[in-house]
Coordinates of C-alpha atoms in Angstrom, one line a residue:
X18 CA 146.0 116.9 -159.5
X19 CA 144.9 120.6 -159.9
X20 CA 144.4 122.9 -156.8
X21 CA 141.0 122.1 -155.4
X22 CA 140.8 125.2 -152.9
X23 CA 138.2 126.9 -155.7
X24 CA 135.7 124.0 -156.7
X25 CA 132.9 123.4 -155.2
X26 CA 132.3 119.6 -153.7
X27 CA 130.1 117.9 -156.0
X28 CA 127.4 115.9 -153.8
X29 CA 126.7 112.4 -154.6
X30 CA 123.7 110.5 -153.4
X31 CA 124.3 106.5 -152.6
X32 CA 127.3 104.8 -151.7
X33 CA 126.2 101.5 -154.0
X34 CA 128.4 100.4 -157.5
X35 CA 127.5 103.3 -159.0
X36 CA 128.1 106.4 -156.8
X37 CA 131.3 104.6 -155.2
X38 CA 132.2 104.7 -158.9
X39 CA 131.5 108.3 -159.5
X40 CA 132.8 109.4 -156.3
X41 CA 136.2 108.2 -157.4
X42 CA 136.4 109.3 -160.8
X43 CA 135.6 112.7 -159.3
X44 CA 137.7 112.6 -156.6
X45 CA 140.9 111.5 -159.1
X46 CA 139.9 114.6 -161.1
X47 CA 140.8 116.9 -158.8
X48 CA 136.8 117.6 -157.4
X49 CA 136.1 117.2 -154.0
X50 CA 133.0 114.8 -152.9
X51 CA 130.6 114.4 -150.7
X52 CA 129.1 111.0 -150.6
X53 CA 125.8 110.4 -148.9
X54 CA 124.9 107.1 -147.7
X55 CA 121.7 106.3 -145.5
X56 CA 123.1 102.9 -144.6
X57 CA 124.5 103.2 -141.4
X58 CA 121.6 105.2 -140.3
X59 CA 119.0 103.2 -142.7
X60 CA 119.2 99.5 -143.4
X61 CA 117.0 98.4 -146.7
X62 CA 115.5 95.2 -147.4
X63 CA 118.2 93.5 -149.5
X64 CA 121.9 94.7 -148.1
X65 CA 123.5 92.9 -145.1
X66 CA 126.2 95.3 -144.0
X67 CA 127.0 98.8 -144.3
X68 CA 129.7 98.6 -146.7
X69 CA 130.2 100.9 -149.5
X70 CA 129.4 98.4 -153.1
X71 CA 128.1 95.7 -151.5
X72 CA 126.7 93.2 -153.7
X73 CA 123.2 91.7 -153.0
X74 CA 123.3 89.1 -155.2
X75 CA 126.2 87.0 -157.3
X76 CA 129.6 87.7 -156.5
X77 CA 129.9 87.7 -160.4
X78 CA 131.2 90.0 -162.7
X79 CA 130.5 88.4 -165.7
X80 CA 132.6 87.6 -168.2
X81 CA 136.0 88.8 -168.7
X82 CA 137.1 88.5 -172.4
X83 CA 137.8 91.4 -173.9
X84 CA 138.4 89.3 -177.4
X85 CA 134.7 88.8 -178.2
X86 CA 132.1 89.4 -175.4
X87 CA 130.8 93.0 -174.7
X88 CA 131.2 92.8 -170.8
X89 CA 134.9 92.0 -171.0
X90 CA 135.3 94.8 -173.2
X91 CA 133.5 97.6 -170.6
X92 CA 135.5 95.2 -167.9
X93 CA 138.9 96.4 -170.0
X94 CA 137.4 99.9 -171.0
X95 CA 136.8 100.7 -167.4
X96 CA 140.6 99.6 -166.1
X97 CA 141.5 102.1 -169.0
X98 CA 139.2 104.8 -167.1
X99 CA 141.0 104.1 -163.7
X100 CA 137.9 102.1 -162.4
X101 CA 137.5 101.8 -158.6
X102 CA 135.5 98.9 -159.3
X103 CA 137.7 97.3 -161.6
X104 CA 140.2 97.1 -159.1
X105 CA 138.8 96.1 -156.4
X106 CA 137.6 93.4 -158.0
X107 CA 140.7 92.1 -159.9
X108 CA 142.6 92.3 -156.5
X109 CA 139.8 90.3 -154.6
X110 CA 138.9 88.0 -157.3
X111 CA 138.3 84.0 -156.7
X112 CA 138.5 80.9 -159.4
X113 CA 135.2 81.0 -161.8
X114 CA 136.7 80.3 -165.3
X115 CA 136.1 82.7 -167.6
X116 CA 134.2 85.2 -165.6
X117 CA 135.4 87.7 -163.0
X118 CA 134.0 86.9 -159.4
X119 CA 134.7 88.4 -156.6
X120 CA 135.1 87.6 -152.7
X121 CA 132.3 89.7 -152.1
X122 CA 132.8 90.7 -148.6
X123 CA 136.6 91.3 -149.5
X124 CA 135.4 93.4 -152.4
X125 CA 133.3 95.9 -150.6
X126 CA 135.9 96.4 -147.7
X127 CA 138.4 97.6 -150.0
X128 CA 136.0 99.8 -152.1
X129 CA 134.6 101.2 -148.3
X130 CA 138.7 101.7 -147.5
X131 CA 139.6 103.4 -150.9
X132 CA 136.6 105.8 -150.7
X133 CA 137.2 106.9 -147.0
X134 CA 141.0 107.0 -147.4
X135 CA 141.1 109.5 -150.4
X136 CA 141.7 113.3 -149.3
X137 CA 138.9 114.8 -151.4
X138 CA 135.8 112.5 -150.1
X139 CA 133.8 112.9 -147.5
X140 CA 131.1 110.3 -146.5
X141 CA 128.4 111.4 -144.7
X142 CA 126.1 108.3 -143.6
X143 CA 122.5 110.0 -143.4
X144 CA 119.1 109.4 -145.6
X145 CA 118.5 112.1 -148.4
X146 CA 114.6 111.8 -148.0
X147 CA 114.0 114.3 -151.3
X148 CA 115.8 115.9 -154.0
X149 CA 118.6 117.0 -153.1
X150 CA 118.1 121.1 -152.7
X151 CA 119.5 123.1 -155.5
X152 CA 122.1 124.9 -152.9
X153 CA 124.2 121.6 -153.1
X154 CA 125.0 122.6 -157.0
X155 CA 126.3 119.8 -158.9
X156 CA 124.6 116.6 -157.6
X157 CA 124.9 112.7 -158.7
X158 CA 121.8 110.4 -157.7
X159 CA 123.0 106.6 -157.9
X160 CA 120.2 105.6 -155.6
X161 CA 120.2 102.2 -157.1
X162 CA 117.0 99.8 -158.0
X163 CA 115.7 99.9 -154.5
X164 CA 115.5 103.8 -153.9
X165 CA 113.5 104.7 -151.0
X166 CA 110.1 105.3 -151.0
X167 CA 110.9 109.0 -150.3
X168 CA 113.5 109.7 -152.7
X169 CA 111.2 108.4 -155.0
X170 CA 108.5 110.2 -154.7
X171 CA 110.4 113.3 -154.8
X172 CA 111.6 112.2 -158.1
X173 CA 108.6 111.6 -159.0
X174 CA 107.5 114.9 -158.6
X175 CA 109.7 116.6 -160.4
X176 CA 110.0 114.3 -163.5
X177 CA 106.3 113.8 -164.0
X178 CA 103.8 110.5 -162.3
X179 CA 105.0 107.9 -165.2
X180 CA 108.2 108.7 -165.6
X181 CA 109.6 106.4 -163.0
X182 CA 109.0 102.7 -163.4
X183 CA 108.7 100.4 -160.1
X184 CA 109.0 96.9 -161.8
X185 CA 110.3 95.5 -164.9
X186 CA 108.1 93.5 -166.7
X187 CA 110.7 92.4 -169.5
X188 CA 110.2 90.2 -172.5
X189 CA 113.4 88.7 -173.8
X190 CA 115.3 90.6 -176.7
X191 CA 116.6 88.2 -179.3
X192 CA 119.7 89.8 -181.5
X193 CA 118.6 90.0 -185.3
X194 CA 121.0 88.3 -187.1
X195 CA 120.3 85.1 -185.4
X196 CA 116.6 84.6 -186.1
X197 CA 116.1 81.9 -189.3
X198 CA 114.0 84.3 -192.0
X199 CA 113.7 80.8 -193.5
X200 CA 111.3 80.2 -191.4
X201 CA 110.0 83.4 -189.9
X202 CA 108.8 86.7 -192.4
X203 CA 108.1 90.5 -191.5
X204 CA 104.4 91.6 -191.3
X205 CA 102.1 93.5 -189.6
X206 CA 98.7 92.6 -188.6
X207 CA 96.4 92.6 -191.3
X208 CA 99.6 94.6 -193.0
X209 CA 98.4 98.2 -191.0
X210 CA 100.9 101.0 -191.1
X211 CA 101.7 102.5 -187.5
X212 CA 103.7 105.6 -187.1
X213 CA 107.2 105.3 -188.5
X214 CA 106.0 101.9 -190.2
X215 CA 105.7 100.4 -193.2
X216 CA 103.0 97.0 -192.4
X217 CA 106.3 95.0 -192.5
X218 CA 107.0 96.0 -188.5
X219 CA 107.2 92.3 -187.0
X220 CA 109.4 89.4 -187.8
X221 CA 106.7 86.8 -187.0
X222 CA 107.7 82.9 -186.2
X223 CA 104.8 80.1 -187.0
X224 CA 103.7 76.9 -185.0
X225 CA 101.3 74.4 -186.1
X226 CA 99.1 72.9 -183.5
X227 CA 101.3 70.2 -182.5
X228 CA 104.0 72.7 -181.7
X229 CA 102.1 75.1 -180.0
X230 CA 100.7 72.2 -177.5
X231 CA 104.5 71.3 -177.2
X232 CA 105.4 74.9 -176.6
X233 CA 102.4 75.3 -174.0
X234 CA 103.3 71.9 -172.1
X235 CA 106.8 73.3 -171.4
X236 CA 106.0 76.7 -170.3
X237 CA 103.6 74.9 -167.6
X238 CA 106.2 73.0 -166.6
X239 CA 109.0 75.4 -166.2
X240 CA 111.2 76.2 -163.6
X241 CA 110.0 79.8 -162.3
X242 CA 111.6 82.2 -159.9
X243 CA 109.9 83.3 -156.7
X244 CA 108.9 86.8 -155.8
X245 CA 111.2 88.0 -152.1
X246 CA 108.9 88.4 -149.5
X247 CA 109.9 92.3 -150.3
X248 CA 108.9 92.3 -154.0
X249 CA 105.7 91.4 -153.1
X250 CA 103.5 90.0 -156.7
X251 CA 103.3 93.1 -159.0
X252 CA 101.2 90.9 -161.5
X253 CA 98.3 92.8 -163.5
X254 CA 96.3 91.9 -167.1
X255 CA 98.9 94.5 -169.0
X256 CA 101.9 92.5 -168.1
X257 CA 101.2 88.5 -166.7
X258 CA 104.0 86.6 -167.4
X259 CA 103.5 84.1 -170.4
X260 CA 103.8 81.4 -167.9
X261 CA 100.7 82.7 -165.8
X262 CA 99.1 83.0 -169.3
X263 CA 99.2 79.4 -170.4
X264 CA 98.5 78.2 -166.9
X265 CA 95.1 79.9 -167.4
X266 CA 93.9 77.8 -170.7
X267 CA 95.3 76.2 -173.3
X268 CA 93.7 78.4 -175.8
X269 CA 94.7 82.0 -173.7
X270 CA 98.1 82.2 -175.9
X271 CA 96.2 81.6 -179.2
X272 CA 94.1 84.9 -178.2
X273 CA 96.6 86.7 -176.5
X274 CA 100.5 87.5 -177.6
X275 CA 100.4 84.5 -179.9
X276 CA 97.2 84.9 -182.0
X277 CA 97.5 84.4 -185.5
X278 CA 94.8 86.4 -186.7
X279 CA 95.6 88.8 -189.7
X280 CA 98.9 87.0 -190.9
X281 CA 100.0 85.3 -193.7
X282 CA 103.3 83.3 -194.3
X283 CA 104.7 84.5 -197.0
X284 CA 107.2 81.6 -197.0
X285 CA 103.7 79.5 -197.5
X286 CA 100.5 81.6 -198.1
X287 CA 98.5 78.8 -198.3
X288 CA 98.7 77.0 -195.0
X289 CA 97.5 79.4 -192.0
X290 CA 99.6 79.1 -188.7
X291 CA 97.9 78.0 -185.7
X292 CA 99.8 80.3 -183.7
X293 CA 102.3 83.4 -184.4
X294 CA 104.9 84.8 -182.4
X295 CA 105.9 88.4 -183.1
X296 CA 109.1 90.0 -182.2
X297 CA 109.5 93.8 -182.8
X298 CA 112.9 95.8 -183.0
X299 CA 113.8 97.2 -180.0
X300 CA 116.4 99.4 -181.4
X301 CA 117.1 102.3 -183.4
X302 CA 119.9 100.1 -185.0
X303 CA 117.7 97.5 -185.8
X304 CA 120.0 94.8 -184.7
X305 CA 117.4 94.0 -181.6
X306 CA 114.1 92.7 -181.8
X307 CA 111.7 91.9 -178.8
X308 CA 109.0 88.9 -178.1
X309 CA 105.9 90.8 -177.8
X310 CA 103.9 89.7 -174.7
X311 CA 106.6 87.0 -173.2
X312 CA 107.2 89.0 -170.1
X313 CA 108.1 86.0 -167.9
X314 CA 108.9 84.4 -164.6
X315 CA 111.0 81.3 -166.1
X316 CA 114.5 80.9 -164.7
X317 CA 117.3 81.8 -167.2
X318 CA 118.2 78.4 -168.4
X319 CA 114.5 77.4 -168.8
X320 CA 113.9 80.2 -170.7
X321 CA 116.3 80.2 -173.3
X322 CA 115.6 75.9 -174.0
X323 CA 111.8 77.2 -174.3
X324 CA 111.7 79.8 -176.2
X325 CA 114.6 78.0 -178.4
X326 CA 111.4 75.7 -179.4
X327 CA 109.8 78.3 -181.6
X328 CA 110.3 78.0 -185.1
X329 CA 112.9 80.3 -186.2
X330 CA 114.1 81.2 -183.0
X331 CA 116.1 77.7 -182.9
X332 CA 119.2 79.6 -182.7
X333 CA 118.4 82.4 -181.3
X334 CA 121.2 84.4 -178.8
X335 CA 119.7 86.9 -176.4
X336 CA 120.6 90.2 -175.7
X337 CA 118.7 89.8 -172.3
X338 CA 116.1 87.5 -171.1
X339 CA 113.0 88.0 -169.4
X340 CA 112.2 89.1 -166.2
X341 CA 109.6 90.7 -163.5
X342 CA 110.4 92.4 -160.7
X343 CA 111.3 95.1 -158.2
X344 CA 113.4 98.0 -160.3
X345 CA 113.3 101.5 -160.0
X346 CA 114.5 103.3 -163.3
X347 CA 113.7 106.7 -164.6
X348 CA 112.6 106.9 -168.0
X349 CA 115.7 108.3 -169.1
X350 CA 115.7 108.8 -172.8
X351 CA 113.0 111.3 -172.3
X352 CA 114.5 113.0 -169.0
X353 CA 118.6 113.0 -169.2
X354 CA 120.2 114.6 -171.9
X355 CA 123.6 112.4 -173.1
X356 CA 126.2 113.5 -170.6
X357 CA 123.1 112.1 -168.0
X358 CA 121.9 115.5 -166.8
X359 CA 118.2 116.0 -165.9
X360 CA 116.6 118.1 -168.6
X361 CA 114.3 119.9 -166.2
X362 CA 117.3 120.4 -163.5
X363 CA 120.7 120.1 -165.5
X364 CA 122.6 120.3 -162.1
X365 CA 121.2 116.9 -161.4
X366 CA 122.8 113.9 -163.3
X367 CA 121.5 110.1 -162.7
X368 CA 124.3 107.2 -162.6
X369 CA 123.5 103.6 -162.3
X370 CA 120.7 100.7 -162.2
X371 CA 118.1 104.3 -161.3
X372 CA 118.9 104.7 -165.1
X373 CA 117.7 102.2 -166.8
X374 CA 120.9 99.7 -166.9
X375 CA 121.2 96.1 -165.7
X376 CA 124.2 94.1 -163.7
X377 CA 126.9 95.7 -161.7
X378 CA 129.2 96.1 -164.6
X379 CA 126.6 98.4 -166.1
X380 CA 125.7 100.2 -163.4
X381 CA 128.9 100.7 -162.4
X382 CA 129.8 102.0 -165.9
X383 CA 127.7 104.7 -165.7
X384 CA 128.9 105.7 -162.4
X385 CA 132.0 106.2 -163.7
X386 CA 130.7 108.2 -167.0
X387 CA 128.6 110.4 -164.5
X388 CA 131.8 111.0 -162.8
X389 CA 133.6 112.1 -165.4
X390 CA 130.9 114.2 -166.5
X391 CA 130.4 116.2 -163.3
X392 CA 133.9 116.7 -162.7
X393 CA 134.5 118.3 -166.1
X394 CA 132.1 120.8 -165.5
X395 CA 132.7 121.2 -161.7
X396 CA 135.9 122.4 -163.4
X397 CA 134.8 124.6 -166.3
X398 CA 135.4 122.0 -169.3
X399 CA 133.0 120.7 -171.6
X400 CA 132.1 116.6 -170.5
X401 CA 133.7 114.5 -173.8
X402 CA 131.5 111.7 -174.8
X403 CA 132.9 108.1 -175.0
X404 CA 132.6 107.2 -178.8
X405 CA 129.4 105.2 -179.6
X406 CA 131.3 102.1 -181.1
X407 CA 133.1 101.8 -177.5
X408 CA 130.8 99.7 -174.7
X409 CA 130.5 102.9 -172.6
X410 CA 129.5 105.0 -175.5
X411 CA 127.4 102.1 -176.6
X412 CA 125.3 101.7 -172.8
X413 CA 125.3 105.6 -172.9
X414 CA 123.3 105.8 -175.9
X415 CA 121.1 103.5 -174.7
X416 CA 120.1 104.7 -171.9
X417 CA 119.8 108.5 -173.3
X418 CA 118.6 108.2 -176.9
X419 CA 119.0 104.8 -179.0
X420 CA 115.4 104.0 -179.1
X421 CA 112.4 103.8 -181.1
X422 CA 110.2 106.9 -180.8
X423 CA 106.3 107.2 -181.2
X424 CA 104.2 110.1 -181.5
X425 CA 102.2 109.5 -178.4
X426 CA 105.1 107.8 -176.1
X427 CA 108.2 109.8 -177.4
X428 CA 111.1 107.4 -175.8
X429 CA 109.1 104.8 -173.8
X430 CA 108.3 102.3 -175.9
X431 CA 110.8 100.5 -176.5
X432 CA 112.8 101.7 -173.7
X433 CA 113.7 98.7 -170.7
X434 CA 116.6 97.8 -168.1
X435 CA 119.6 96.1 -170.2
X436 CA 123.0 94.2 -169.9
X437 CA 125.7 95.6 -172.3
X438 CA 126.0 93.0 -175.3
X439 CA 126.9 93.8 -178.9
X440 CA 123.4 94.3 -180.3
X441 CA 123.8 98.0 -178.5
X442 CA 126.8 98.8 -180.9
X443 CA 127.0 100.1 -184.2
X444 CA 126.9 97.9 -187.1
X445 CA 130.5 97.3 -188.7
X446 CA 131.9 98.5 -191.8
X447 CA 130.6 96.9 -194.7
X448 CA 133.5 94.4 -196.0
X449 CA 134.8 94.2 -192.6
X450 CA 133.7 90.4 -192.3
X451 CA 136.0 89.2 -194.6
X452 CA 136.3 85.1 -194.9
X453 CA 139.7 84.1 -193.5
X454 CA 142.3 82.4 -196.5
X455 CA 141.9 78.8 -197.0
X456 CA 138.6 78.9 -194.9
X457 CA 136.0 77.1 -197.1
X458 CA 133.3 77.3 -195.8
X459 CA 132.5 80.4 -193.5
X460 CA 129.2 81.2 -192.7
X461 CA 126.6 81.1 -189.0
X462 CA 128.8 81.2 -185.8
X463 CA 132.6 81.4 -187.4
X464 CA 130.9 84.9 -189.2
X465 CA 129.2 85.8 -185.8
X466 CA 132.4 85.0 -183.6
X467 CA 135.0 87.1 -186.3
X468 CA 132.1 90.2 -185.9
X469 CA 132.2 90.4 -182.4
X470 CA 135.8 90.1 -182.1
X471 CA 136.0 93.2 -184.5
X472 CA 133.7 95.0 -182.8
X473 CA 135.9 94.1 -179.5
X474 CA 138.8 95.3 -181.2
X475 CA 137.3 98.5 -182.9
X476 CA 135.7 99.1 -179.2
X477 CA 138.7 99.0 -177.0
X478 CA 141.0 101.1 -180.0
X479 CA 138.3 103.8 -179.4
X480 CA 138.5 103.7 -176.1
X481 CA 142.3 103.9 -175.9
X482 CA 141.6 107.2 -178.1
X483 CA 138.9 109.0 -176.3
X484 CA 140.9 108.5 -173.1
X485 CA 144.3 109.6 -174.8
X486 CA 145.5 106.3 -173.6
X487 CA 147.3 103.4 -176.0
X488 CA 145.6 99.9 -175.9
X489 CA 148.1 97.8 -174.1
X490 CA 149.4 94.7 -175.7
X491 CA 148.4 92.2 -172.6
X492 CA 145.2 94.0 -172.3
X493 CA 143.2 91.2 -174.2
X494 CA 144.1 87.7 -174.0
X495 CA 142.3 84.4 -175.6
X496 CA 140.0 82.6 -172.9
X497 CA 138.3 79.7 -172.4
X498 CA 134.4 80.2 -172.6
X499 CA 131.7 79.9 -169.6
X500 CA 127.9 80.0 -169.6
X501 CA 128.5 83.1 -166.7
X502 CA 126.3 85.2 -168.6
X503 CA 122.1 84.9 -168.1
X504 CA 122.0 86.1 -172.0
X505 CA 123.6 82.9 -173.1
X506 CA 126.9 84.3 -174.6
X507 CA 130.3 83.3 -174.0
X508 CA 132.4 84.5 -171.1
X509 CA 136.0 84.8 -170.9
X510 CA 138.8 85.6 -169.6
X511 CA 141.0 89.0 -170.2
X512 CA 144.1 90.3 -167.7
X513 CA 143.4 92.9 -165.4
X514 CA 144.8 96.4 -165.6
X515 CA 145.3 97.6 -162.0
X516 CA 144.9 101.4 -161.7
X517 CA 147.1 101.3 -158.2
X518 CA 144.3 101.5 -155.4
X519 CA 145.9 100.8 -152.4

């Protein structure tokens, strides 16, 4: 560790996933910290204790295979990065197959120890009510989804009156390459060209009437989530969960998100679909595409046996499903440049869920990239970017840049809260998916297994690279799957790689 008598402490704001993250990965490179934590002095509305990283809701992780699902492979990226998190929770972890969970209360005791045992951190338990001033210098803000109502404002101010979201209203994101084109076709109403278009924007799915009253019966009778007492009911016209929608009339759908008006089948011109639903990519990549107006209140499991019921979307796998509720994120694709700095205050970088990422995993992934960031250049160097075909390069570029742009909402529009999965990462090599010898028949899931487990592999040999580390041999290991994750891939197992916290 380099002589710290001449840096300056870096300052960073919340003591959650995220800034215990960043705190660390600063404090191991040398830069001192001070970490500010208003609970202790400040309860909120969700936590129970004043622990550093306490977690509000699951005790889960997620999945842990490296092998083949994208948050094993940040899970295995991050013990490569010498994650605080990572370790903490391998060393408090209880029984839950495939996934990583965590003795929660265990957990945050030893993230709270770690932190207030290491030489170069001090934690300072008071609110920061504003900005932090510009005479703290460097300055990470992991204020987390339920940033005070002060803090916010303050951001607010200086990034501009819609630049900082209060609720997600989230339609689920289906991955491309499992939507049937047999069934479904790309159009645009009445085949207009937008900005950036070409009339061929939407992959649309048809019902007939007898599906449509099918698909209407079961969104009436779905299992919803209730609001907190604290979330209080953000509904308004622009975003009523498709739920709400169909509860209001049969026929609201038809003249809503699923009207068919202006579109034409091109798998069977002559037969006009009672209803259409219209997903549009989501990504620069193209490999996501979104349900248009299905914002929704279902739980999980409902949701993905509903929407399941649309034609074409029989097999469809998730990149997240929907959601609506209390989440404060920055729009940070137009604010943060990629190493996460503030464009109109560079001496300000973002970290966590305030971001625009989902899950613990996530958050704390970007913690720990924030980290890394601030301490190169509390020490002079030039932050080095994760490569985009790793999981942290991959969540880095979507948070600060892989989106679909318009003229009139540069960055916004396609811009929402997501989970790491594989639709975030570069496409492969073409060739790469090469049918195994004496396979016959290799086509559907055995393809879509083989490219995520080459996209695992490619990820983690990146990794290894950027951090000047070698990929150890026990780092990935063959698992048995779980339905952990909310998107509907597989979980898994992978073995932990300790990075010695005591």
């Amino acid at each position: 560790m380099q002589n710290t008598s001449s840096l300056t402490p870096v300052h960073v704001v919340g003591g959650g996933l995220a800034g215990s993250e960043a705190a660390w990965q600063l404090a191991e490179a040398g830069v001192p910290v001070i970490l500010h934590e208003m609970r202790g002095v400040r309860g909120t509305d969700a936590h129970k204790t004043d622990s550093l990283a306490e977690l509000v809701c699951s005790n889960s992780f997620r999945s842990d295979d490296a092998t083949a699902n994208a948050v094993g492979v940040i899970h295995a990226e991050m013990r490569l990065a010498g994650s605080l998190i990572m370790a903490c929770a391998d060393r408090h972890q209880v029984p839950a197959g495939g996934a990583l969970a965590v003795d929660r209360d265990g957990f945050a005791e030893a993230v709270t120890e770690a932190i207030a045992g290491h030489p170069l951190i001090t934690v300072v338990r008071e609110e920061v009510k504003g900005l932090p001033p510009e005479t703290w210098g460097l300055t990470v803000v992991a204020t987390g989804p339920l940033t005070s109502a002060a803090l916010a404002q303050s951001i607010q101010a200086q990034t501009g009156e819609d630049a900082l979201a209060f609720f997600d209203a989230i339609a689920p994101i289906v991955h491309r390459d499992t939507i049937d084109m047999d069934i479904c076709w790309y159009q645009s109403r009445y085949d207009k060209v937008g900005p950036g278009g070409n009339g061929k924007d939407y992959i649309n799915c048809p019902m007939d009437k007898d599906q449509y009253d099918a698909f209407v019966d079961a969104l009436i009778a779905g299992d919803t989530v209730g609001f907190k007492e604290w979330e209080g009911t953000p509904y308004f016209d622009g975003c009523l969960p498709i739920e709400v929608m169909a509860e209001r009339g049969r026929e609201t759908l038809r003249h809503g998100p699923m009207k068919p008006m202006g579109l034409t089948n091109s798998h069977n011109p002559t037969v006009k679909a009672y209803a259409v639903v219209q997903l549009r990519q989501d990504n620069a990549l193209g490999t996501l595409y979104n349900m248009v107006g299905f914002q929704t209140k279902l739980k999980y499991g409902a949701q993905a046996e509903i929407f399941r019921m649309i034609p074409g979307l029989q097999n469809a796998e998730f990149a997240r499903l929907g959601g609506l509720h209390r989440n404060t994120y920055i729009h940070s694709p137009t604010l943060l440049d990629h190493t996460l700095r503030l464009k109109s205050r560079p001496a300000l970088r973002f970290a966590g869920q305030i971001t625009g990422c989902e899950g613990y995993v996530e958050s704390s992934a970007i913690g720990l990239l924030a980290g890394r960031f601030a301490a190169a250049e509390a020490r002079g160097e030039t932050p080095s970017l994760p490569p985009a075909t790793t999981a942290l390069g991959a969540l880095l570029n979507h948070i600060t840049g892989g989106h679909l742009v318009s003229d009139d909402e540069p960055g916004k529009r396609s811009f929402q809260p997501m989970n790491v999965n594989f639709g975030l990462f570069p496409e492969l090599a073409p060739g790469s998916i090469v049918r195994p010898e004496g396979v016959k028949r290799f086509r559907g899931k055995d393809k879509t297994i083989m490219k995520r487990q080459l996209m695992a592999r490619r990820a983690l040999e990146d990794c290894a690279g950027w951090l000047g580390k070698p990929v150890p041999p026990a780092a990935i290991v063959s698992a048995e799957p779980s339905d952990e994750s909310p998107a509907g891939s597989s979980d898994g197992g992978a073995v932990a790689l300790g990075v010695g916290v005591a």
